Every structure is written in C-alpha cells, then in structure tokens.
PDB file of C-alpha atoms (C1' of nucleotides) in Angstrom:
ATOM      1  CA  UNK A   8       2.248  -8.201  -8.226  1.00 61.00           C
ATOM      2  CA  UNK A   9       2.289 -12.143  -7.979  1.00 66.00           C
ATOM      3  CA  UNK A  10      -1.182 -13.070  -9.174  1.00 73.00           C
ATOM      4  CA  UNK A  11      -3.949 -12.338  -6.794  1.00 80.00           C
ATOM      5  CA  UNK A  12      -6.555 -14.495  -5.280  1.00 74.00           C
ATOM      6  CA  UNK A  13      -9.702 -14.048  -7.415  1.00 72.00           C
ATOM      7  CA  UNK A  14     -11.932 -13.992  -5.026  1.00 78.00           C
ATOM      8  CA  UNK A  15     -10.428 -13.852  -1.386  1.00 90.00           C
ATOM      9  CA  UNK A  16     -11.842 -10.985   0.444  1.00 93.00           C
ATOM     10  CA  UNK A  17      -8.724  -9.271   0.409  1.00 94.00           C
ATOM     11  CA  UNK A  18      -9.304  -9.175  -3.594  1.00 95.00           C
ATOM     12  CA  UNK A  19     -13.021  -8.326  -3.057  1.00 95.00           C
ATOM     13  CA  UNK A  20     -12.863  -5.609  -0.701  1.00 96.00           C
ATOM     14  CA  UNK A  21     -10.171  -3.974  -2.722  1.00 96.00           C
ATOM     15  CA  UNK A  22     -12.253  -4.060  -6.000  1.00 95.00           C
ATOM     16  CA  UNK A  23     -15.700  -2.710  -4.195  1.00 95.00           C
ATOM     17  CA  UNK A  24     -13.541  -0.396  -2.531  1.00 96.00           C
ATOM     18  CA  UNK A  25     -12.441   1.687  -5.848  1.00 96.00           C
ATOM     19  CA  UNK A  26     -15.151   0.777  -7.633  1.00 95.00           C
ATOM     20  CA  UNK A  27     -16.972   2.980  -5.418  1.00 94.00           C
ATOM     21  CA  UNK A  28     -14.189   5.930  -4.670  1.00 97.00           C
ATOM     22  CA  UNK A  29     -12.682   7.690  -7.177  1.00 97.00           C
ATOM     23  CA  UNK A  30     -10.257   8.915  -4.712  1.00 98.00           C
ATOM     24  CA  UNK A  31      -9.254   5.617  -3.650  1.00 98.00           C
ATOM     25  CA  UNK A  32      -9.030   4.062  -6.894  1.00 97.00           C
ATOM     26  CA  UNK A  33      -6.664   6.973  -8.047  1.00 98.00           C
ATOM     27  CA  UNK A  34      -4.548   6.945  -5.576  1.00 98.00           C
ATOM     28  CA  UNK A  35      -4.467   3.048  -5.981  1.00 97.00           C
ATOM     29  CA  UNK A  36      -2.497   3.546  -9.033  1.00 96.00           C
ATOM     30  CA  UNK A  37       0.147   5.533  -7.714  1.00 96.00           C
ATOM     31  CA  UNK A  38       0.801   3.426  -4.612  1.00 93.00           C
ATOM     32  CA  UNK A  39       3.339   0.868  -4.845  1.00 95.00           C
ATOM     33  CA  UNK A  40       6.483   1.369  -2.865  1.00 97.00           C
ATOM     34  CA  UNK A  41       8.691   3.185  -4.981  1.00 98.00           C
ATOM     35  CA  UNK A  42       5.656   3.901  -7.920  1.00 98.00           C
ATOM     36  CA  UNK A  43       6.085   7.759  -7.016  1.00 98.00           C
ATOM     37  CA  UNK A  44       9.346   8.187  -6.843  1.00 98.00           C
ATOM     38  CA  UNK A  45      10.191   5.975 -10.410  1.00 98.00           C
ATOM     39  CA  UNK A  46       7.150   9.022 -11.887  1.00 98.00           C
ATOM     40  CA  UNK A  47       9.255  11.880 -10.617  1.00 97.00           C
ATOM     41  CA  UNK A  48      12.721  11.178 -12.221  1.00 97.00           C
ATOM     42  CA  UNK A  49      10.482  10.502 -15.338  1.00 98.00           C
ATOM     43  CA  UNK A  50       9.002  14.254 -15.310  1.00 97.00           C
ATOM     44  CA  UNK A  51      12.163  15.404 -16.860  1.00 95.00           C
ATOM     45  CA  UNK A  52      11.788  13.437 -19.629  1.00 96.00           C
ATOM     46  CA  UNK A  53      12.121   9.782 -21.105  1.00 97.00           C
ATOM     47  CA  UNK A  54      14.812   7.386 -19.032  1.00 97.00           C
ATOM     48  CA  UNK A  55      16.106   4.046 -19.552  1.00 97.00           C
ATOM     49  CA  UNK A  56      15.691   0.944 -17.230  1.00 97.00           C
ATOM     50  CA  UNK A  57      19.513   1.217 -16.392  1.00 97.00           C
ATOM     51  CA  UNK A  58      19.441   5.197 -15.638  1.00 97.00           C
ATOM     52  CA  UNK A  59      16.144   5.091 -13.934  1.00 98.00           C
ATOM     53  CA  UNK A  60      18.127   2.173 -11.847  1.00 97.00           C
ATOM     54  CA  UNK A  61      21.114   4.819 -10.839  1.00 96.00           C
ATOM     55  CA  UNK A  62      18.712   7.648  -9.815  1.00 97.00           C
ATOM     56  CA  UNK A  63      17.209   4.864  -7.319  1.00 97.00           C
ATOM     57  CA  UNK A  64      20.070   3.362  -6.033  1.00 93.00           C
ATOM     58  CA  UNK A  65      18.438   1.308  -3.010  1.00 95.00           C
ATOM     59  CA  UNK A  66      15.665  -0.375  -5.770  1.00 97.00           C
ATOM     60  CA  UNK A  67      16.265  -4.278  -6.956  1.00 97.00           C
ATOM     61  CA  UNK A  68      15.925  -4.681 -10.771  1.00 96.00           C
ATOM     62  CA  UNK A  69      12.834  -6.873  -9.724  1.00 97.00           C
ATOM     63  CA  UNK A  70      11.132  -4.537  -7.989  1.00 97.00           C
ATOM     64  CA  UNK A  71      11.795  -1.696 -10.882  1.00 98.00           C
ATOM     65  CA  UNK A  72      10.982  -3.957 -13.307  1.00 97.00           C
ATOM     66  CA  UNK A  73       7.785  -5.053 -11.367  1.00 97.00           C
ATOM     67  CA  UNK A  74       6.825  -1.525 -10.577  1.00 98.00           C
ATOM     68  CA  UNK A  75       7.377  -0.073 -14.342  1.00 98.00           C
ATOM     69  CA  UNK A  76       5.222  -3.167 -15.355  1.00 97.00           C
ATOM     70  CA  UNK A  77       2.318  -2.165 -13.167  1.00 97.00           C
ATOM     71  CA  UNK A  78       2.710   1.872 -14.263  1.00 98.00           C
ATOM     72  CA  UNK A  79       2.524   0.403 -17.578  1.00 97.00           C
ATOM     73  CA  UNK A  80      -0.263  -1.525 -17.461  1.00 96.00           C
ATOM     74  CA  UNK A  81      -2.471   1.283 -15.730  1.00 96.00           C
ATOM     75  CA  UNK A  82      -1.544   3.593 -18.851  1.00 96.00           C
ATOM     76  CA  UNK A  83       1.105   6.038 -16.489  1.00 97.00           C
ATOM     77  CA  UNK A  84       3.706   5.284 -18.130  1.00 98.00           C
ATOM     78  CA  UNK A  85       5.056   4.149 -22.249  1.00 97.00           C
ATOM     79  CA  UNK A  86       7.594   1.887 -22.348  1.00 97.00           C
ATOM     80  CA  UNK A  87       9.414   1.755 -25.615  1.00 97.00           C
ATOM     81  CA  UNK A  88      11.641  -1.308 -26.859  1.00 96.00           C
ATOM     82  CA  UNK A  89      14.355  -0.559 -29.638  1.00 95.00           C
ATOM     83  CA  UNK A  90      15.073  -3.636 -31.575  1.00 91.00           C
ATOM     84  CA  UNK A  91      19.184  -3.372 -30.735  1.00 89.00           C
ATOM     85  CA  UNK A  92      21.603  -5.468 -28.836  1.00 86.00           C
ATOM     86  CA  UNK A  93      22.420  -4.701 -25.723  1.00 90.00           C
ATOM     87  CA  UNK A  94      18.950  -4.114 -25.942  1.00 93.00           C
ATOM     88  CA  UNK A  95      17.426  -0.577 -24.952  1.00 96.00           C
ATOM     89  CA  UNK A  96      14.127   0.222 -23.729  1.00 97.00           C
ATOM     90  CA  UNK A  97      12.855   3.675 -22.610  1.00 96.00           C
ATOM     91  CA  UNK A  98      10.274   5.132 -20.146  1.00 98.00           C
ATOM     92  CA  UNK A  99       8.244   8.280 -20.530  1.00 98.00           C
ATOM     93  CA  UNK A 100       5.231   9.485 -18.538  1.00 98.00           C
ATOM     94  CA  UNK A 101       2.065   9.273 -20.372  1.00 97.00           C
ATOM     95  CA  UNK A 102      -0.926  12.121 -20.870  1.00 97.00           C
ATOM     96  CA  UNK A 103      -2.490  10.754 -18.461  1.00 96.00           C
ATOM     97  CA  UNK A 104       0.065  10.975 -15.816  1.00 97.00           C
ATOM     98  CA  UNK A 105       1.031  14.413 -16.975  1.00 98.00           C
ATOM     99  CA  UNK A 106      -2.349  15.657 -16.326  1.00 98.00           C
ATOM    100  CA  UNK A 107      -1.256  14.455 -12.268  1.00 98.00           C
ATOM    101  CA  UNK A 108       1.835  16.745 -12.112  1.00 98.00           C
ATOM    102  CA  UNK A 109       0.611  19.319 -10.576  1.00 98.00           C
ATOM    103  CA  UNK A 110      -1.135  17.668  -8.152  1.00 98.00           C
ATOM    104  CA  UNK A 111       1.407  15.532  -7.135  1.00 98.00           C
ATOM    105  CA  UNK A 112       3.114  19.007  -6.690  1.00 98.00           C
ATOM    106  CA  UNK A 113       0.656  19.987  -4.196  1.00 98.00           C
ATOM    107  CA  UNK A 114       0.498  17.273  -2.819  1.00 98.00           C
ATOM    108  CA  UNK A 115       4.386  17.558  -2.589  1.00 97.00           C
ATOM    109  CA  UNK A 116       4.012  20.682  -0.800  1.00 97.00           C
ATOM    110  CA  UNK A 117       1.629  19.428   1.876  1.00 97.00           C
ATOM    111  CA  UNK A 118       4.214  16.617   2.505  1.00 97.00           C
ATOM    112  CA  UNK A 119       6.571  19.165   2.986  1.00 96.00           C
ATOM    113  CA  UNK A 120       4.716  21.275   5.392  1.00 95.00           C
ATOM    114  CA  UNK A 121       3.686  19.064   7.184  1.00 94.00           C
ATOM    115  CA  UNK A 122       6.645  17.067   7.748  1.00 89.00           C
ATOM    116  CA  UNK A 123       8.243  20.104   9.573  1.00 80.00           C
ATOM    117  CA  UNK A 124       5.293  20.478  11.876  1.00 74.00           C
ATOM    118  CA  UNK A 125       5.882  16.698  12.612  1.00 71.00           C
ATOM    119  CA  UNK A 126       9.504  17.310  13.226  1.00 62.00           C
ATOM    120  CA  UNK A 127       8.914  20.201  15.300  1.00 59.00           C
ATOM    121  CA  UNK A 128       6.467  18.308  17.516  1.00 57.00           C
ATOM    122  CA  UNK A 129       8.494  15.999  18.217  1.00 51.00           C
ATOM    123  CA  UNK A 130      11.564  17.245  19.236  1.00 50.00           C
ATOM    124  CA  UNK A 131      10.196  19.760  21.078  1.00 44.00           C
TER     125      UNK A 131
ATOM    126  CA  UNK B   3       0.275  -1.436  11.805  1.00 61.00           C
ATOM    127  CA  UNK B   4       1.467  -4.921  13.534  1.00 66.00           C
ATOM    128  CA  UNK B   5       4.781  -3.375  14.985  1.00 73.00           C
ATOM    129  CA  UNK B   6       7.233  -4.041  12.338  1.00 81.00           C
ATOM    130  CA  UNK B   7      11.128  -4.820  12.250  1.00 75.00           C
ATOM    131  CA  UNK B   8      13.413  -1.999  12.908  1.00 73.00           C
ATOM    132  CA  UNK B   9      16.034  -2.800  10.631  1.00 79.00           C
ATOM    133  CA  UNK B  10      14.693  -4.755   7.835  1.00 91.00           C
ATOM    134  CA  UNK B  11      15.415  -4.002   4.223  1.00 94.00           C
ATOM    135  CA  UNK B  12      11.811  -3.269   3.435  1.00 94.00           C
ATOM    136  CA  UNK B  13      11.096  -0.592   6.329  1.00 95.00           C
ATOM    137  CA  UNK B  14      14.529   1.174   6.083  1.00 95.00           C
ATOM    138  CA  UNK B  15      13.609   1.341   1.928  1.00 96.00           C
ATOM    139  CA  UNK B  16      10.400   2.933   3.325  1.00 96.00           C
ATOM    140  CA  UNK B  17      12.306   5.356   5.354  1.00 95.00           C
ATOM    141  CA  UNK B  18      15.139   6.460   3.227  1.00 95.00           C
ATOM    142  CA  UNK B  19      12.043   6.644   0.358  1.00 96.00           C
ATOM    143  CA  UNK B  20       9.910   8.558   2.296  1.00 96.00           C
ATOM    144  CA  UNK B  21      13.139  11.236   3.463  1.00 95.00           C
ATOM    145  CA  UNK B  22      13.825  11.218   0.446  1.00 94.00           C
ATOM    146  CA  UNK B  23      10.520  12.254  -1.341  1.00 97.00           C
ATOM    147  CA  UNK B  24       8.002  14.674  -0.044  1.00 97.00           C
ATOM    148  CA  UNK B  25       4.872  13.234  -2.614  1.00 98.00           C
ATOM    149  CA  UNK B  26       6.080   9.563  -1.529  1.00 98.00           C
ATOM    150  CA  UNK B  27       5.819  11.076   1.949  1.00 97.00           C
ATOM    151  CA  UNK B  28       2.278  12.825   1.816  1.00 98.00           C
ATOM    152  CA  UNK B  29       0.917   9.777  -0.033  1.00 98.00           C
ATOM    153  CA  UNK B  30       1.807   7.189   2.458  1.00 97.00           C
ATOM    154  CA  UNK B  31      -0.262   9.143   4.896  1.00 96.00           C
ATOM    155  CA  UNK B  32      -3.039   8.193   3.052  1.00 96.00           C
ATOM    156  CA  UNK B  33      -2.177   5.105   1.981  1.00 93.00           C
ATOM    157  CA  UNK B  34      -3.994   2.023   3.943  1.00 95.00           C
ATOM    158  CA  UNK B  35      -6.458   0.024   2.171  1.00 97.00           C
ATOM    159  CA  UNK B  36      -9.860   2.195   3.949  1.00 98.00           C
ATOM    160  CA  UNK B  37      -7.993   5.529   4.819  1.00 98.00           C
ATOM    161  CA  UNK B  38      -9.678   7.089   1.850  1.00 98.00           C
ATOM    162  CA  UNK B  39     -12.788   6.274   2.061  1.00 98.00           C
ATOM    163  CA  UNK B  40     -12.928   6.759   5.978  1.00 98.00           C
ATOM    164  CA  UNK B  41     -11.515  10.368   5.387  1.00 98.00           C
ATOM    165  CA  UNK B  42     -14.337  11.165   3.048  1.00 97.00           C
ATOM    166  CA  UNK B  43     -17.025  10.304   4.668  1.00 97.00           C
ATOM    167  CA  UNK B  44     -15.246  12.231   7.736  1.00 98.00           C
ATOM    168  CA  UNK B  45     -15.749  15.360   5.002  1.00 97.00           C
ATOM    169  CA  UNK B  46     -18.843  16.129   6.396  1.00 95.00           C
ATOM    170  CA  UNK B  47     -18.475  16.582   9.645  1.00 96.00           C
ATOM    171  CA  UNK B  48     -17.632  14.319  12.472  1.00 97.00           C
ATOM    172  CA  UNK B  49     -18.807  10.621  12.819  1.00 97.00           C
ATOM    173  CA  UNK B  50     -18.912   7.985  15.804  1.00 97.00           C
ATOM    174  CA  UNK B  51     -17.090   4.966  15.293  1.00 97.00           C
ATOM    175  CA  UNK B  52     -20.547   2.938  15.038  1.00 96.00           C
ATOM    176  CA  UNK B  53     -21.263   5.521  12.458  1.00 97.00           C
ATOM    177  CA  UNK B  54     -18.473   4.580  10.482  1.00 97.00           C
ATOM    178  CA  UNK B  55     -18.853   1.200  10.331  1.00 96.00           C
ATOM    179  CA  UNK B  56     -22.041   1.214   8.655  1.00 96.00           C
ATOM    180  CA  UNK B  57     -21.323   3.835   6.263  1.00 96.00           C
ATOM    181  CA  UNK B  58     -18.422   1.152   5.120  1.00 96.00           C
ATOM    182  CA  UNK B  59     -20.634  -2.121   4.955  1.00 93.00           C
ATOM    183  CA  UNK B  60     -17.496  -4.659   4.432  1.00 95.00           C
ATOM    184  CA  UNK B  61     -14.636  -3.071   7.060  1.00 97.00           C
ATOM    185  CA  UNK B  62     -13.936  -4.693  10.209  1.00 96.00           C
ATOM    186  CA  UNK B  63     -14.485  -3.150  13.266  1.00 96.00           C
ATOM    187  CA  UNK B  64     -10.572  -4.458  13.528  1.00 97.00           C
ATOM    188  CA  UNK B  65      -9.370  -3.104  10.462  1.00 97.00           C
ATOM    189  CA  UNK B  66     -11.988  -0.117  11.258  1.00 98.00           C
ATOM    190  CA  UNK B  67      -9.996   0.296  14.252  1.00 97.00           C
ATOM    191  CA  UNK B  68      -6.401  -0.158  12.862  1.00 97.00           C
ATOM    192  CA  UNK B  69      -7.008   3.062  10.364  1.00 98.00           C
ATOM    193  CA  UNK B  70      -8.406   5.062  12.526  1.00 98.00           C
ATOM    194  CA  UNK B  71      -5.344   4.942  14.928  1.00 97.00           C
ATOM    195  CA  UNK B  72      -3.005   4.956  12.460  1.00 97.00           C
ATOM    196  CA  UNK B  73      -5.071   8.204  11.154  1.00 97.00           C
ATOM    197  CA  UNK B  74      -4.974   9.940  14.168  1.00 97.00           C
ATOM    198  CA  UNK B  75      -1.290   8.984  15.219  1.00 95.00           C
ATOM    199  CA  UNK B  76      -0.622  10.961  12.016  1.00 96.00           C
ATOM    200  CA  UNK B  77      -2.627  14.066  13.276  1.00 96.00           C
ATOM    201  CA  UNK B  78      -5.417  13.037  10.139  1.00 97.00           C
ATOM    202  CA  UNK B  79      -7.864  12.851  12.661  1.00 97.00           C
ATOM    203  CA  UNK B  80      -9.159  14.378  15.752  1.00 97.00           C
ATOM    204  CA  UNK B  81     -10.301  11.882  17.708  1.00 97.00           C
ATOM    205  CA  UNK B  82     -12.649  12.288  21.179  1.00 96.00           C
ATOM    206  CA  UNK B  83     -13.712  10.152  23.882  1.00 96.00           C
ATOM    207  CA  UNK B  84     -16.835  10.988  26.102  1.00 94.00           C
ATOM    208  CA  UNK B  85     -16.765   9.834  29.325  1.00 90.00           C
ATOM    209  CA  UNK B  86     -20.289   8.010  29.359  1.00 89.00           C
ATOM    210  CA  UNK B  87     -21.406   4.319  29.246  1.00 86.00           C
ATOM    211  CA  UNK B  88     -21.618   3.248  26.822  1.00 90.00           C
ATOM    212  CA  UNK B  89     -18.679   4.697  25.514  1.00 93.00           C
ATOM    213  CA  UNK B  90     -19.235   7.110  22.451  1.00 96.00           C
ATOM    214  CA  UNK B  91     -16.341   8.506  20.824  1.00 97.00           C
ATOM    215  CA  UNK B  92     -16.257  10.656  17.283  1.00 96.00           C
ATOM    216  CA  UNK B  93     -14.083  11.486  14.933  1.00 98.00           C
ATOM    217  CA  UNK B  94     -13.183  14.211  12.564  1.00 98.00           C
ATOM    218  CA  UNK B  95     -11.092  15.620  10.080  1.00 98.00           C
ATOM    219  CA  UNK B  96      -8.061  17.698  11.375  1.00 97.00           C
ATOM    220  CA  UNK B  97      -6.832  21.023  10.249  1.00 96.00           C
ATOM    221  CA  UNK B  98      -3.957  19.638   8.657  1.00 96.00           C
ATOM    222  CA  UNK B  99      -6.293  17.099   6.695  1.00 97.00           C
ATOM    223  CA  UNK B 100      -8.789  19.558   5.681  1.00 98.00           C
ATOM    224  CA  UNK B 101      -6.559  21.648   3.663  1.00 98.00           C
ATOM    225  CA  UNK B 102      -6.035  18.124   1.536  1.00 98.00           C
ATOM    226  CA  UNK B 103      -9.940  18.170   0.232  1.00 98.00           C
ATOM    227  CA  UNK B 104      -9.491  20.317  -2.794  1.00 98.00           C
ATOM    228  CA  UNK B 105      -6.270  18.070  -3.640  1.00 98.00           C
ATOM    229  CA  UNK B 106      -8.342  14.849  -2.948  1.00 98.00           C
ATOM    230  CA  UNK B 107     -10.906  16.683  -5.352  1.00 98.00           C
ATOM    231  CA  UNK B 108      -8.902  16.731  -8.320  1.00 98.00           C
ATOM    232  CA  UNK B 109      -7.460  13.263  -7.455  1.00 98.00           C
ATOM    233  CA  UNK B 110     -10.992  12.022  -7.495  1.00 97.00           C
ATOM    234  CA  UNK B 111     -11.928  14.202 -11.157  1.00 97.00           C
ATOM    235  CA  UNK B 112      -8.996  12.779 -12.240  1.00 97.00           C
ATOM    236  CA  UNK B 113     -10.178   9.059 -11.213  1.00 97.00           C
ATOM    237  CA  UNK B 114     -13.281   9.132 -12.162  1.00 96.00           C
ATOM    238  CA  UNK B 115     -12.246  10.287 -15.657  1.00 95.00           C
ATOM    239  CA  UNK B 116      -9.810   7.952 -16.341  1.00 93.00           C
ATOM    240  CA  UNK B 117     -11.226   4.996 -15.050  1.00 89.00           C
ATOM    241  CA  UNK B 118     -14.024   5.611 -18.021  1.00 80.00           C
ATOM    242  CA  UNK B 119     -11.582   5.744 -20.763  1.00 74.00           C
ATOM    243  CA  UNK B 120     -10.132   2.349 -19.692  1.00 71.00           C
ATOM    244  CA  UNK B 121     -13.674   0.776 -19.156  1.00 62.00           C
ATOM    245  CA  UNK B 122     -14.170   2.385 -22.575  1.00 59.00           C
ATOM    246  CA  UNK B 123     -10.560   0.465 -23.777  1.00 57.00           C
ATOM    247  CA  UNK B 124     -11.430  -2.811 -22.080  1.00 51.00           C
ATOM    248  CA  UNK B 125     -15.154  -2.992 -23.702  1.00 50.00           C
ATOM    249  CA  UNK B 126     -14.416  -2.412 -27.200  1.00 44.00           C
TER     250      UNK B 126
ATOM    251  C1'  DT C  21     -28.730 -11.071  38.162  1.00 90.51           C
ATOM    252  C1'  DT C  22     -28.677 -10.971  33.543  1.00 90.51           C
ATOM    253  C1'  DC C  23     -28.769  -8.276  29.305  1.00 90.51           C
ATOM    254  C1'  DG C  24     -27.922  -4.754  25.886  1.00 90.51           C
ATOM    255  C1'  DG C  25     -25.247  -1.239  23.668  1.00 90.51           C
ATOM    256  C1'  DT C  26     -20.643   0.691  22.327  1.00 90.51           C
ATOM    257  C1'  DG C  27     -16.030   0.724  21.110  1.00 90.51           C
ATOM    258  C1'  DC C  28     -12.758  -1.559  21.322  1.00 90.51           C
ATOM    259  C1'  DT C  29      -8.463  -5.684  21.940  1.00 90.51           C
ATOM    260  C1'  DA C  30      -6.188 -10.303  21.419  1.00 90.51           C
ATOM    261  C1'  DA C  31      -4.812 -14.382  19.101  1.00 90.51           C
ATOM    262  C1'  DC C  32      -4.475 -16.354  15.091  1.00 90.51           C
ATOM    263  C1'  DA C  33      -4.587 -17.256   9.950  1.00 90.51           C
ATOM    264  C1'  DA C  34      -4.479 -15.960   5.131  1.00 90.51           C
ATOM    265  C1'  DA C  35      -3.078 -13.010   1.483  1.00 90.51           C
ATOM    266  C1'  DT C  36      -0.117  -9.911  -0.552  1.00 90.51           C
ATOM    267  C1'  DT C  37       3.983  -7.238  -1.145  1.00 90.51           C
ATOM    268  C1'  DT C  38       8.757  -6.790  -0.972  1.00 90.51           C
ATOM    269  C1'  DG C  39      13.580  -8.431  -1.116  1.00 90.51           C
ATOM    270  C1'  DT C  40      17.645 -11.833  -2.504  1.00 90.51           C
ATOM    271  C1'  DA C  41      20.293 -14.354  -5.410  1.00 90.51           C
ATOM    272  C1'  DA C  42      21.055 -16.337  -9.481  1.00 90.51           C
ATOM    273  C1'  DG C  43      20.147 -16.906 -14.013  1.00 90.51           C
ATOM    274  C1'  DT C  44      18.837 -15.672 -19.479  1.00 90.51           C
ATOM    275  C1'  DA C  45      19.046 -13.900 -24.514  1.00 90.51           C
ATOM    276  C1'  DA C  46      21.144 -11.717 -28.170  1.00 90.51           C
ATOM    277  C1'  DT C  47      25.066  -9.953 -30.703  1.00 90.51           C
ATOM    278  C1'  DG C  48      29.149  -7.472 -31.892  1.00 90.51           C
ATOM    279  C1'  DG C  49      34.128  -7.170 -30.668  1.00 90.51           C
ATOM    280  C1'  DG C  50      38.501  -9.397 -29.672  1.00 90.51           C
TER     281       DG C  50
ATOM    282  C1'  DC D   7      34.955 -19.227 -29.140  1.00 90.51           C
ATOM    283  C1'  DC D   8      34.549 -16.090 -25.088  1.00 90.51           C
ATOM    284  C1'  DC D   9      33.174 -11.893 -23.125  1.00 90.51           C
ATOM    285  C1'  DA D  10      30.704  -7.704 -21.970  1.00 90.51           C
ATOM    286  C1'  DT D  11      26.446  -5.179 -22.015  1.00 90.51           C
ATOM    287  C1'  DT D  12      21.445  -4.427 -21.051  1.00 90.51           C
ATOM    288  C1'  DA D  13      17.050  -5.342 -19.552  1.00 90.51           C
ATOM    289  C1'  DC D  14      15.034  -8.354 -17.867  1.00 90.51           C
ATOM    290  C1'  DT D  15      13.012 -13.424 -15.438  1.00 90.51           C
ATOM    291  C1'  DT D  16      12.727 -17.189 -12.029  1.00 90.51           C
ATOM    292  C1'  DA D  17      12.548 -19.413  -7.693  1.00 90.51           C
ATOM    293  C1'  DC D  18      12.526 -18.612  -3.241  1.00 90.51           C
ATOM    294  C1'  DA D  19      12.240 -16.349   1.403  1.00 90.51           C
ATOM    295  C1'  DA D  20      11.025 -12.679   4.561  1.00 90.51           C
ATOM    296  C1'  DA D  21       8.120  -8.989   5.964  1.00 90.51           C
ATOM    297  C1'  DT D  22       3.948  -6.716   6.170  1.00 90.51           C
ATOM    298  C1'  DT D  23      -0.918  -6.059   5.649  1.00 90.51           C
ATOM    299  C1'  DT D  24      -5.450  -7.693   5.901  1.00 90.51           C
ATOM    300  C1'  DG D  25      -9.216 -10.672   7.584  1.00 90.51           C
ATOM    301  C1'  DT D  26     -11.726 -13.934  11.194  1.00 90.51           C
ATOM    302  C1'  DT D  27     -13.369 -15.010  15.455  1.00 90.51           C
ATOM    303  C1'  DA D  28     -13.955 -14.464  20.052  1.00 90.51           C
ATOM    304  C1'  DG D  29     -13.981 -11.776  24.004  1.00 90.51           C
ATOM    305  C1'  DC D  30     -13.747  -7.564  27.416  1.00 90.51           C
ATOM    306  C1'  DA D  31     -15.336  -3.366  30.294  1.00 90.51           C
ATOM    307  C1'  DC D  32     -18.764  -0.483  31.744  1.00 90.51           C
ATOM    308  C1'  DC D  33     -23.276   0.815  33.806  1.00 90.51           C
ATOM    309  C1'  DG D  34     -28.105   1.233  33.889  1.00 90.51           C
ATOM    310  C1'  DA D  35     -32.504  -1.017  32.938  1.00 90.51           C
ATOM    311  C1'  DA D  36     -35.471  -5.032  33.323  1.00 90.51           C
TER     312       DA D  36
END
DNA sequence: TTCGGTGCTAACAAATTTGTAAGTAATGGG
DNA sequence: CCCATTACTTACAAATTTGTTAGCACCGAA
C-alpha cells in the first residue's frame, strides 16, 4: 500500500506464490482489511466516497481511499470523477467483480455455518 | 500469529469487521500468505509436514509451522501425531474445509481467467 | 558416544499493513 | 473576503506479519 520492496523476499515469495496459484492470486485481490466489505455495499449499486464512508463507520478516509485505490487498480471496481465542486466521485463494481458475486455468496454461507459451529464449540 | 494486542484499533476493526460480515469472516480463514497453497496440496489426501515443505520450495519450516497451527486452530486441518521417533505427524483437510473445494474451484477459474486478460492489458 | 532424521521452537530482525492527525483544492454562496 | 462541502493527500506512528538463524528432543544405529 506504501511502495514495496522490489526484491525483499517478502516481495518475492508473494509474486512466485500467485504466479503459481490461481487460488491464491484471486483471493489476493480481495484481501485487504476492509476490501470485502467496501465490495458488498457496492452490490447494490454505484456509491460515493462520502456514503460508502457512512455505511463503514469504523474506516479512516485513508484507509478507504487506500483500499478503493487498490480495487481500482486490480479492475474490481470503476471509479468515476464528475468535473463539479464539491467534487463528486462514484464507485461501481466492475464485470469482473460481478462475475465473483455469487461466490462470495457461498462463500458467505460457509462463513455463516461455520461460525455457529465455532460458537457452539465453544461455549459448550 | 505473534500474540497480538487486545485492544488495539487495528484488531478490534478486525473483530467488529469480521462480526459484522460473514464473506470478510470466511475469507480471513484463509487468508495467510501460504494457507492456500498448503490447503491445496492437502486436496489430495493427507501429507507429513516434511512432505509439505518440499512441495512449497521457498516456505519456512517457521512460517510452515505458523500456518499450519493457525489452520488447524481454525478446525481447517486435521492434524495427527504418531508416537514414534522420529516424530511423523500428517495432516489433512477437515470436513468443514472440504466442502470449500468446489468454491476454491471457481475462485481459481476465476483467477486464472482474469489474470490473462490483464497480462493481455499490460503487454499491448 | 556420536550421528542422523523429523518436526518443531525461540530470539531476533525486516517488511508491510494499518491507524492518527492534520492538511489541501476548488468554487459558489453570503 | 470567508466559509462550507467533498474527496482526497501527507507525514508520521503503531501494530502485525513475515523471514533468518540457531537450536532442541528423541531414540536407534554405527
């Protein structure tokens, strides 16, 4: 999110890592902190900075700013800048990210399940 | 996967995010650097730890080690200990992981399909 | 008695991510 | 001129994750 280290093995292992799982490299671009949750409040449609900002009240305009950034980049989301003062810019999810909503719904429902089972474990 | 502050800002955002969000939830499971790539090459069937290690090439044993708890603390995997010398242990995919293969399937088609169009985007 | 094989752990260091606080630009309205 | 509004940016600090190196316990074989 700062710049990264070209070439410290952190970087390295990272890039041979996805290069060589599809799994991991997918799941890569949907796994900064609050990535996920900024997606779902967009799969109702297109949002502004500011409302995406009240659905998420514990984020920091930095990191919401950071995260859209990094969505953006990776093609999730489209960001779109009207030329007005204030100024207004919107966020939509993009065909590719679409094409993940039902997964993430399944993956949703795993969550869910197992979450309970967790729950149940422990306090009993 | 050091132990990590009760009460900072950053792990009670990761708490009230993860409540909050089932898919945020289910994806943080997954979510350490080799997790992914251990899990799959758990698909199979089960592995020793040695086993492991030289199916990744670059992990270390540490960081080999780290996932692997982490993984089974969060009932991922099944892990067992044989009381022999020298000590062999193996590990395998749990119930609750296995029904996540035909999600981690589409996860992967979907990778593997986007990551072409951007290598196609960045090359020309 | 020393050595090898296996699956770790401990102490430390480096890298990266996340959070905090304080700005900035542009412009129309008062 | 001064202010409010909106979507940011900057500089910094704290927290967390990841990587490096060395070592440990066990027992049987040589």
């Amino acid at each position: 999110m700062g710049k990264r280290k070209e070439s410290s093995t952190n970087m390295v292992n990272e890039k041979c890592i996805t290069e060589g799982c599809d799994l991991t490299y997918a799941v890569c671009k949907m796994g900064g902190r609050w990535k996920l949750l900024i997606l779902c409040k967009l799969e109702h449609g297109k949002l502004r900075f500011g409302e995406i900002k009240k659905l998420i009240p514990n984020i920091s305009e930095r990191m919401l700013t950071l995260q859209l950034r990094e969505l953006e980049k990776d093609g999730l989301v489209k960001r779109t800048v009207y030329a007005e003062v204030p100024p207004r810019v919107d966020y939509e999810l993009s065909t590719m990210s679409k094409e993940l909503i039902p997964i993430w719904l399944q993956l949703s429902n795993w969550g869910a399940k197992h979450r309970q089972n967790q729950e149940y474990q422990i306090s009993a």
